[in-house]
């Protein structure tokens, strides 16, 4: 079974631009979560999508947005990029097999550098 | 506020020298605690799920345990290839929580030298 894939793997943008990152979950997984990882803050939750609906959102400004398609693929968008947005953006998928707990499996991430 | 704290921040071990990593947590209604391994420039790799106090899981040289307040990742006779950052994450069941949100600790950077 193929794992979580993310594209592109590396991205360089300048301040003020916008960027779209893509995530394809493991086949059969309907939940996709996004995280931002920086050396200063560690892994921080951005948002979660399940069946094309955003179910939870972390404490990030409105410049960060996302969506999920009917095939469970997800995109996240960052508008008006700032230097502080430079980070590794990670996507994780899960199957929601139970309602007790749920394991997430991560993709390789997209390394975004804002100049 | 849900929090996860890992210690130590960094750990250097000689090959064969066993040790433990700690993850303490304060969350509303723990649903699950997860251990991940992350190599530089890569996404976290899932290792274990623990969801009830007293539970233990093993995989090769790694053993994870869970109490009501903390979890330990024991590394027995480590090898250089075990060098990585080990992350602990929890899934909470309190208000505003969903199964899709994990709260991560800052990780323990483990270096095993020959």
mmCIF file of C-alpha atoms in Angstrom:
data_model
loop_
_atom_site.group_PDB
_atom_site.id
_atom_site.type_symbol
_atom_site.label_atom_id
_atom_site.label_comp_id
_atom_site.label_asym_id
_atom_site.label_seq_id
_atom_site.Cartn_x
_atom_site.Cartn_y
_atom_site.Cartn_z
ATOM 1 C CA UNK A 1 0.000 0.000 0.000
ATOM 2 C CA UNK A 2 1.453 3.354 -0.997
ATOM 3 C CA UNK A 3 2.104 5.837 1.773
ATOM 4 C CA UNK A 4 1.141 9.467 2.070
ATOM 5 C CA UNK A 5 2.553 11.549 -0.762
ATOM 6 C CA UNK A 6 3.159 15.272 -0.753
ATOM 7 C CA UNK A 7 4.023 17.591 -3.607
ATOM 8 C CA UNK A 8 6.134 19.487 -4.172
ATOM 9 C CA UNK A 9 8.903 18.327 -1.856
ATOM 10 C CA UNK A 10 10.740 21.644 -1.929
ATOM 11 C CA UNK A 11 9.539 25.141 -2.648
ATOM 12 C CA UNK A 12 11.170 28.556 -2.608
ATOM 13 C CA UNK A 13 8.958 31.642 -2.589
ATOM 14 C CA UNK A 14 9.354 35.326 -1.830
ATOM 15 C CA UNK A 15 7.491 37.394 0.720
ATOM 16 C CA UNK A 16 4.000 38.373 -0.331
ATOM 17 C CA UNK A 17 3.520 35.459 -2.709
ATOM 18 C CA UNK A 18 1.077 32.639 -2.144
ATOM 19 C CA UNK A 19 1.652 28.898 -2.251
ATOM 20 C CA UNK A 20 -0.420 25.730 -2.593
ATOM 21 C CA UNK A 21 0.738 22.400 -1.220
ATOM 22 C CA UNK A 22 -0.808 19.056 -2.085
ATOM 23 C CA UNK A 23 -1.303 15.853 -0.128
ATOM 24 C CA UNK A 24 -2.556 12.447 -1.264
ATOM 25 C CA UNK A 25 -3.522 10.220 1.673
ATOM 26 C CA UNK A 26 -3.114 6.477 1.988
ATOM 27 C CA UNK A 27 -5.751 4.711 -0.079
ATOM 28 C CA UNK A 28 -8.923 4.318 1.965
ATOM 29 C CA UNK A 29 -8.011 7.007 4.495
ATOM 30 C CA UNK A 30 -10.594 9.765 4.727
ATOM 31 C CA UNK A 31 -9.027 12.029 7.341
ATOM 32 C CA UNK A 32 -6.191 14.381 6.454
ATOM 33 C CA UNK A 33 -4.418 16.617 8.954
ATOM 34 C CA UNK A 34 -1.798 19.275 8.307
ATOM 35 C CA UNK A 35 1.049 20.316 10.593
ATOM 36 C CA UNK A 36 3.771 22.940 10.485
ATOM 37 C CA UNK A 37 7.180 21.989 11.850
ATOM 38 C CA UNK A 38 9.809 24.586 12.737
ATOM 39 C CA UNK A 39 12.918 24.362 14.930
ATOM 40 C CA UNK A 40 11.492 26.976 17.268
ATOM 41 C CA UNK A 41 7.931 25.683 17.715
ATOM 42 C CA UNK A 42 8.146 22.012 16.862
ATOM 43 C CA UNK A 43 5.128 20.348 15.284
ATOM 44 C CA UNK A 44 2.001 22.465 15.392
ATOM 45 C CA UNK A 45 -1.465 21.484 14.195
ATOM 46 C CA UNK A 46 -2.898 23.520 11.327
ATOM 47 C CA UNK A 47 -6.199 21.858 10.462
ATOM 48 C CA UNK A 48 -7.979 18.572 9.855
ATOM 49 C CA UNK A 49 -10.323 17.540 7.083
ATOM 50 C CA UNK A 50 -12.699 14.621 7.014
ATOM 51 C CA UNK A 51 -15.110 13.911 4.174
ATOM 52 C CA UNK A 52 -14.395 17.311 2.603
ATOM 53 C CA UNK A 53 -15.241 19.168 5.839
ATOM 54 C CA UNK A 54 -12.851 21.010 8.105
ATOM 55 C CA UNK A 55 -13.374 19.480 11.544
ATOM 56 C CA UNK A 56 -10.731 21.264 13.555
ATOM 57 C CA UNK A 57 -8.403 24.212 13.149
ATOM 58 C CA UNK A 58 -5.264 25.186 15.021
ATOM 59 C CA UNK A 59 -4.191 28.620 16.141
ATOM 60 C CA UNK A 60 -2.914 29.996 12.838
ATOM 61 C CA UNK A 61 -3.908 33.193 11.005
ATOM 62 C CA UNK A 62 -6.483 33.187 8.253
ATOM 63 C CA UNK A 63 -3.706 33.299 5.641
ATOM 64 C CA UNK A 64 -3.532 29.537 6.141
ATOM 65 C CA UNK A 65 -6.395 27.664 4.548
ATOM 66 C CA UNK A 66 -7.102 24.241 3.181
ATOM 67 C CA UNK A 67 -9.594 22.036 1.468
ATOM 68 C CA UNK A 68 -10.281 18.397 0.784
ATOM 69 C CA UNK A 69 -11.626 16.846 -2.366
ATOM 70 C CA UNK A 70 -14.070 13.991 -2.813
ATOM 71 C CA UNK A 71 -11.187 11.549 -3.385
ATOM 72 C CA UNK A 72 -9.747 12.597 0.022
ATOM 73 C CA UNK A 73 -6.799 14.419 -1.520
ATOM 74 C CA UNK A 74 -6.121 17.680 0.269
ATOM 75 C CA UNK A 75 -4.491 21.003 -0.451
ATOM 76 C CA UNK A 76 -3.366 23.760 1.829
ATOM 77 C CA UNK A 77 -2.792 27.323 0.781
ATOM 78 C CA UNK A 78 -0.778 30.087 2.384
ATOM 79 C CA UNK A 79 -1.376 33.589 1.103
ATOM 80 C CA UNK A 80 0.801 36.673 1.555
ATOM 81 C CA UNK A 81 3.807 34.677 2.634
ATOM 82 C CA UNK A 82 5.972 35.918 5.488
ATOM 83 C CA UNK A 83 9.543 34.967 6.363
ATOM 84 C CA UNK A 84 8.241 33.147 9.428
ATOM 85 C CA UNK A 85 6.242 30.774 7.242
ATOM 86 C CA UNK A 86 9.448 28.978 6.284
ATOM 87 C CA UNK A 87 8.945 25.476 7.635
ATOM 88 C CA UNK A 88 8.410 21.824 6.895
ATOM 89 C CA UNK A 89 4.725 21.288 6.178
ATOM 90 C CA UNK A 90 3.553 17.799 6.990
ATOM 91 C CA UNK A 91 0.409 16.013 5.980
ATOM 92 C CA UNK A 92 -0.921 13.004 7.863
ATOM 93 C CA UNK A 93 -3.725 10.649 7.001
ATOM 94 C CA UNK A 94 -5.787 8.293 9.117
ATOM 95 C CA UNK A 95 -8.540 5.812 8.544
ATOM 96 C CA UNK A 96 -10.756 6.655 11.530
ATOM 97 C CA UNK A 97 -11.143 2.926 12.170
ATOM 98 C CA UNK A 98 -12.416 3.446 15.676
ATOM 99 C CA UNK A 99 -13.804 6.345 17.651
ATOM 100 C CA UNK A 100 -11.532 5.626 20.608
ATOM 101 C CA UNK A 101 -8.174 6.556 19.151
ATOM 102 C CA UNK A 102 -6.732 6.976 15.718
ATOM 103 C CA UNK A 103 -3.235 6.518 14.311
ATOM 104 C CA UNK A 104 -1.892 9.080 11.881
ATOM 105 C CA UNK A 105 0.641 8.330 9.163
ATOM 106 C CA UNK A 106 2.793 11.131 7.848
ATOM 107 C CA UNK A 107 4.061 12.042 4.442
ATOM 108 C CA UNK A 108 7.631 13.197 3.730
ATOM 109 C CA UNK A 109 6.662 16.849 3.971
ATOM 110 C CA UNK A 110 7.087 19.933 1.816
ATOM 111 C CA UNK A 111 10.025 22.159 2.722
ATOM 112 C CA UNK A 112 8.941 25.761 2.149
ATOM 113 C CA UNK A 113 11.533 28.516 2.160
ATOM 114 C CA UNK A 114 10.368 32.126 2.063
ATOM 115 C CA UNK A 115 12.965 34.692 0.990
ATOM 116 C CA UNK B 1 -4.438 23.503 28.231
ATOM 117 C CA UNK B 2 -3.294 20.241 26.701
ATOM 118 C CA UNK B 3 0.477 19.850 26.967
ATOM 119 C CA UNK B 4 3.133 17.312 26.145
ATOM 120 C CA UNK B 5 6.675 17.526 27.535
ATOM 121 C CA UNK B 6 9.556 15.335 26.507
ATOM 122 C CA UNK B 7 12.875 14.822 28.268
ATOM 123 C CA UNK B 8 15.732 14.908 27.814
ATOM 124 C CA UNK B 9 15.961 17.227 24.808
ATOM 125 C CA UNK B 10 19.055 15.415 23.608
ATOM 126 C CA UNK B 11 20.663 12.132 24.557
ATOM 127 C CA UNK B 12 23.986 10.676 23.507
ATOM 128 C CA UNK B 13 24.533 6.964 24.063
ATOM 129 C CA UNK B 14 27.319 4.599 23.263
ATOM 130 C CA UNK B 15 26.286 1.608 21.207
ATOM 131 C CA UNK B 16 24.852 -1.014 23.569
ATOM 132 C CA UNK B 17 24.123 1.478 26.360
ATOM 133 C CA UNK B 18 20.412 1.179 27.229
ATOM 134 C CA UNK B 19 18.342 4.172 28.325
ATOM 135 C CA UNK B 20 14.824 5.626 28.483
ATOM 136 C CA UNK B 21 13.102 8.654 27.014
ATOM 137 C CA UNK B 22 10.282 10.331 28.898
ATOM 138 C CA UNK B 23 7.018 11.883 27.736
ATOM 139 C CA UNK B 24 4.755 13.513 30.315
ATOM 140 C CA UNK B 25 1.340 14.838 29.381
ATOM 141 C CA UNK B 26 -1.594 16.808 30.696
ATOM 142 C CA UNK B 27 -4.616 16.421 28.452
ATOM 143 C CA UNK B 28 -8.355 16.309 28.863
ATOM 144 C CA UNK B 29 -9.375 12.721 28.403
ATOM 145 C CA UNK B 30 -6.452 10.895 26.820
ATOM 146 C CA UNK B 31 -7.580 8.858 23.863
ATOM 147 C CA UNK B 32 -4.235 7.692 22.621
ATOM 148 C CA UNK B 33 -0.512 8.295 22.992
ATOM 149 C CA UNK B 34 1.747 7.809 20.004
ATOM 150 C CA UNK B 35 5.479 7.490 19.510
ATOM 151 C CA UNK B 36 7.113 8.498 16.253
ATOM 152 C CA UNK B 37 10.654 8.438 14.952
ATOM 153 C CA UNK B 38 11.816 11.270 12.699
ATOM 154 C CA UNK B 39 14.996 11.310 10.650
ATOM 155 C CA UNK B 40 16.397 14.651 9.432
ATOM 156 C CA UNK B 41 14.410 16.116 6.527
ATOM 157 C CA UNK B 42 11.766 13.370 6.643
ATOM 158 C CA UNK B 43 8.263 12.987 7.993
ATOM 159 C CA UNK B 44 7.628 11.253 11.324
ATOM 160 C CA UNK B 45 7.498 7.467 11.125
ATOM 161 C CA UNK B 46 4.849 5.792 13.273
ATOM 162 C CA UNK B 47 6.186 3.459 15.970
ATOM 163 C CA UNK B 48 3.568 2.722 18.668
ATOM 164 C CA UNK B 49 0.079 3.454 19.941
ATOM 165 C CA UNK B 50 -0.733 3.214 23.656
ATOM 166 C CA UNK B 51 -4.164 4.021 25.025
ATOM 167 C CA UNK B 52 -4.535 2.643 28.521
ATOM 168 C CA UNK B 53 -2.367 2.863 31.635
ATOM 169 C CA UNK B 54 -0.248 -0.238 32.094
ATOM 170 C CA UNK B 55 -0.078 -0.993 28.411
ATOM 171 C CA UNK B 56 3.273 -1.956 26.832
ATOM 172 C CA UNK B 57 4.334 -2.326 23.206
ATOM 173 C CA UNK B 58 7.614 -3.660 21.805
ATOM 174 C CA UNK B 59 9.374 -3.452 18.479
ATOM 175 C CA UNK B 60 12.921 -4.690 18.048
ATOM 176 C CA UNK B 61 15.057 -2.713 20.533
ATOM 177 C CA UNK B 62 12.235 -0.341 21.501
ATOM 178 C CA UNK B 63 9.650 -0.766 24.232
ATOM 179 C CA UNK B 64 6.973 1.796 25.047
ATOM 180 C CA UNK B 65 5.045 1.942 28.316
ATOM 181 C CA UNK B 66 2.206 4.136 29.563
ATOM 182 C CA UNK B 67 1.070 5.369 32.969
ATOM 183 C CA UNK B 68 -1.669 7.862 33.822
ATOM 184 C CA UNK B 69 0.748 10.776 33.645
ATOM 185 C CA UNK B 70 3.598 9.741 31.375
ATOM 186 C CA UNK B 71 5.038 7.360 28.859
ATOM 187 C CA UNK B 72 8.514 5.922 28.516
ATOM 188 C CA UNK B 73 10.344 4.740 25.451
ATOM 189 C CA UNK B 74 12.999 2.250 26.512
ATOM 190 C CA UNK B 75 15.855 1.600 24.122
ATOM 191 C CA UNK B 76 17.750 -1.617 24.792
ATOM 192 C CA UNK B 77 21.285 -2.059 23.427
ATOM 193 C CA UNK B 78 20.910 0.725 20.855
ATOM 194 C CA UNK B 79 22.753 0.784 17.551
ATOM 195 C CA UNK B 80 23.930 3.802 15.523
ATOM 196 C CA UNK B 81 20.968 3.339 13.172
ATOM 197 C CA UNK B 82 18.644 4.134 16.085
ATOM 198 C CA UNK B 83 19.912 7.718 15.969
ATOM 199 C CA UNK B 84 16.921 9.991 15.249
ATOM 200 C CA UNK B 85 14.502 12.350 16.940
ATOM 201 C CA UNK B 86 11.797 10.528 18.866
ATOM 202 C CA UNK B 87 8.491 12.348 19.104
ATOM 203 C CA UNK B 88 5.632 11.749 21.499
ATOM 204 C CA UNK B 89 2.102 12.854 20.614
ATOM 205 C CA UNK B 90 -1.268 12.598 22.324
ATOM 206 C CA UNK B 91 -4.826 12.533 21.102
ATOM 207 C CA UNK B 92 -7.195 14.264 23.497
ATOM 208 C CA UNK B 93 -10.859 13.720 24.084
ATOM 209 C CA UNK B 94 -11.770 17.037 25.616
ATOM 210 C CA UNK B 95 -13.945 19.801 24.236
ATOM 211 C CA UNK B 96 -12.826 21.000 20.836
ATOM 212 C CA UNK B 97 -10.724 17.913 20.238
ATOM 213 C CA UNK B 98 -11.091 15.595 17.307
ATOM 214 C CA UNK B 99 -9.337 12.404 16.367
ATOM 215 C CA UNK B 100 -7.477 14.273 13.660
ATOM 216 C CA UNK B 101 -5.532 16.508 16.003
ATOM 217 C CA UNK B 102 -2.341 15.436 17.723
ATOM 218 C CA UNK B 103 -0.472 17.433 20.363
ATOM 219 C CA UNK B 104 3.260 16.879 19.985
ATOM 220 C CA UNK B 105 6.148 17.179 22.374
ATOM 221 C CA UNK B 106 9.363 18.842 21.197
ATOM 222 C CA UNK B 107 11.110 15.505 20.838
ATOM 223 C CA UNK B 108 14.280 13.855 22.110
ATOM 224 C CA UNK B 109 17.226 13.891 19.730
ATOM 225 C CA UNK B 110 19.023 10.588 20.203
ATOM 226 C CA UNK B 111 22.575 10.017 18.999
ATOM 227 C CA UNK B 112 24.134 6.576 19.288
ATOM 228 C CA UNK B 113 27.838 6.428 18.617
ATOM 229 C CA UNK B 114 29.850 3.280 17.892
#
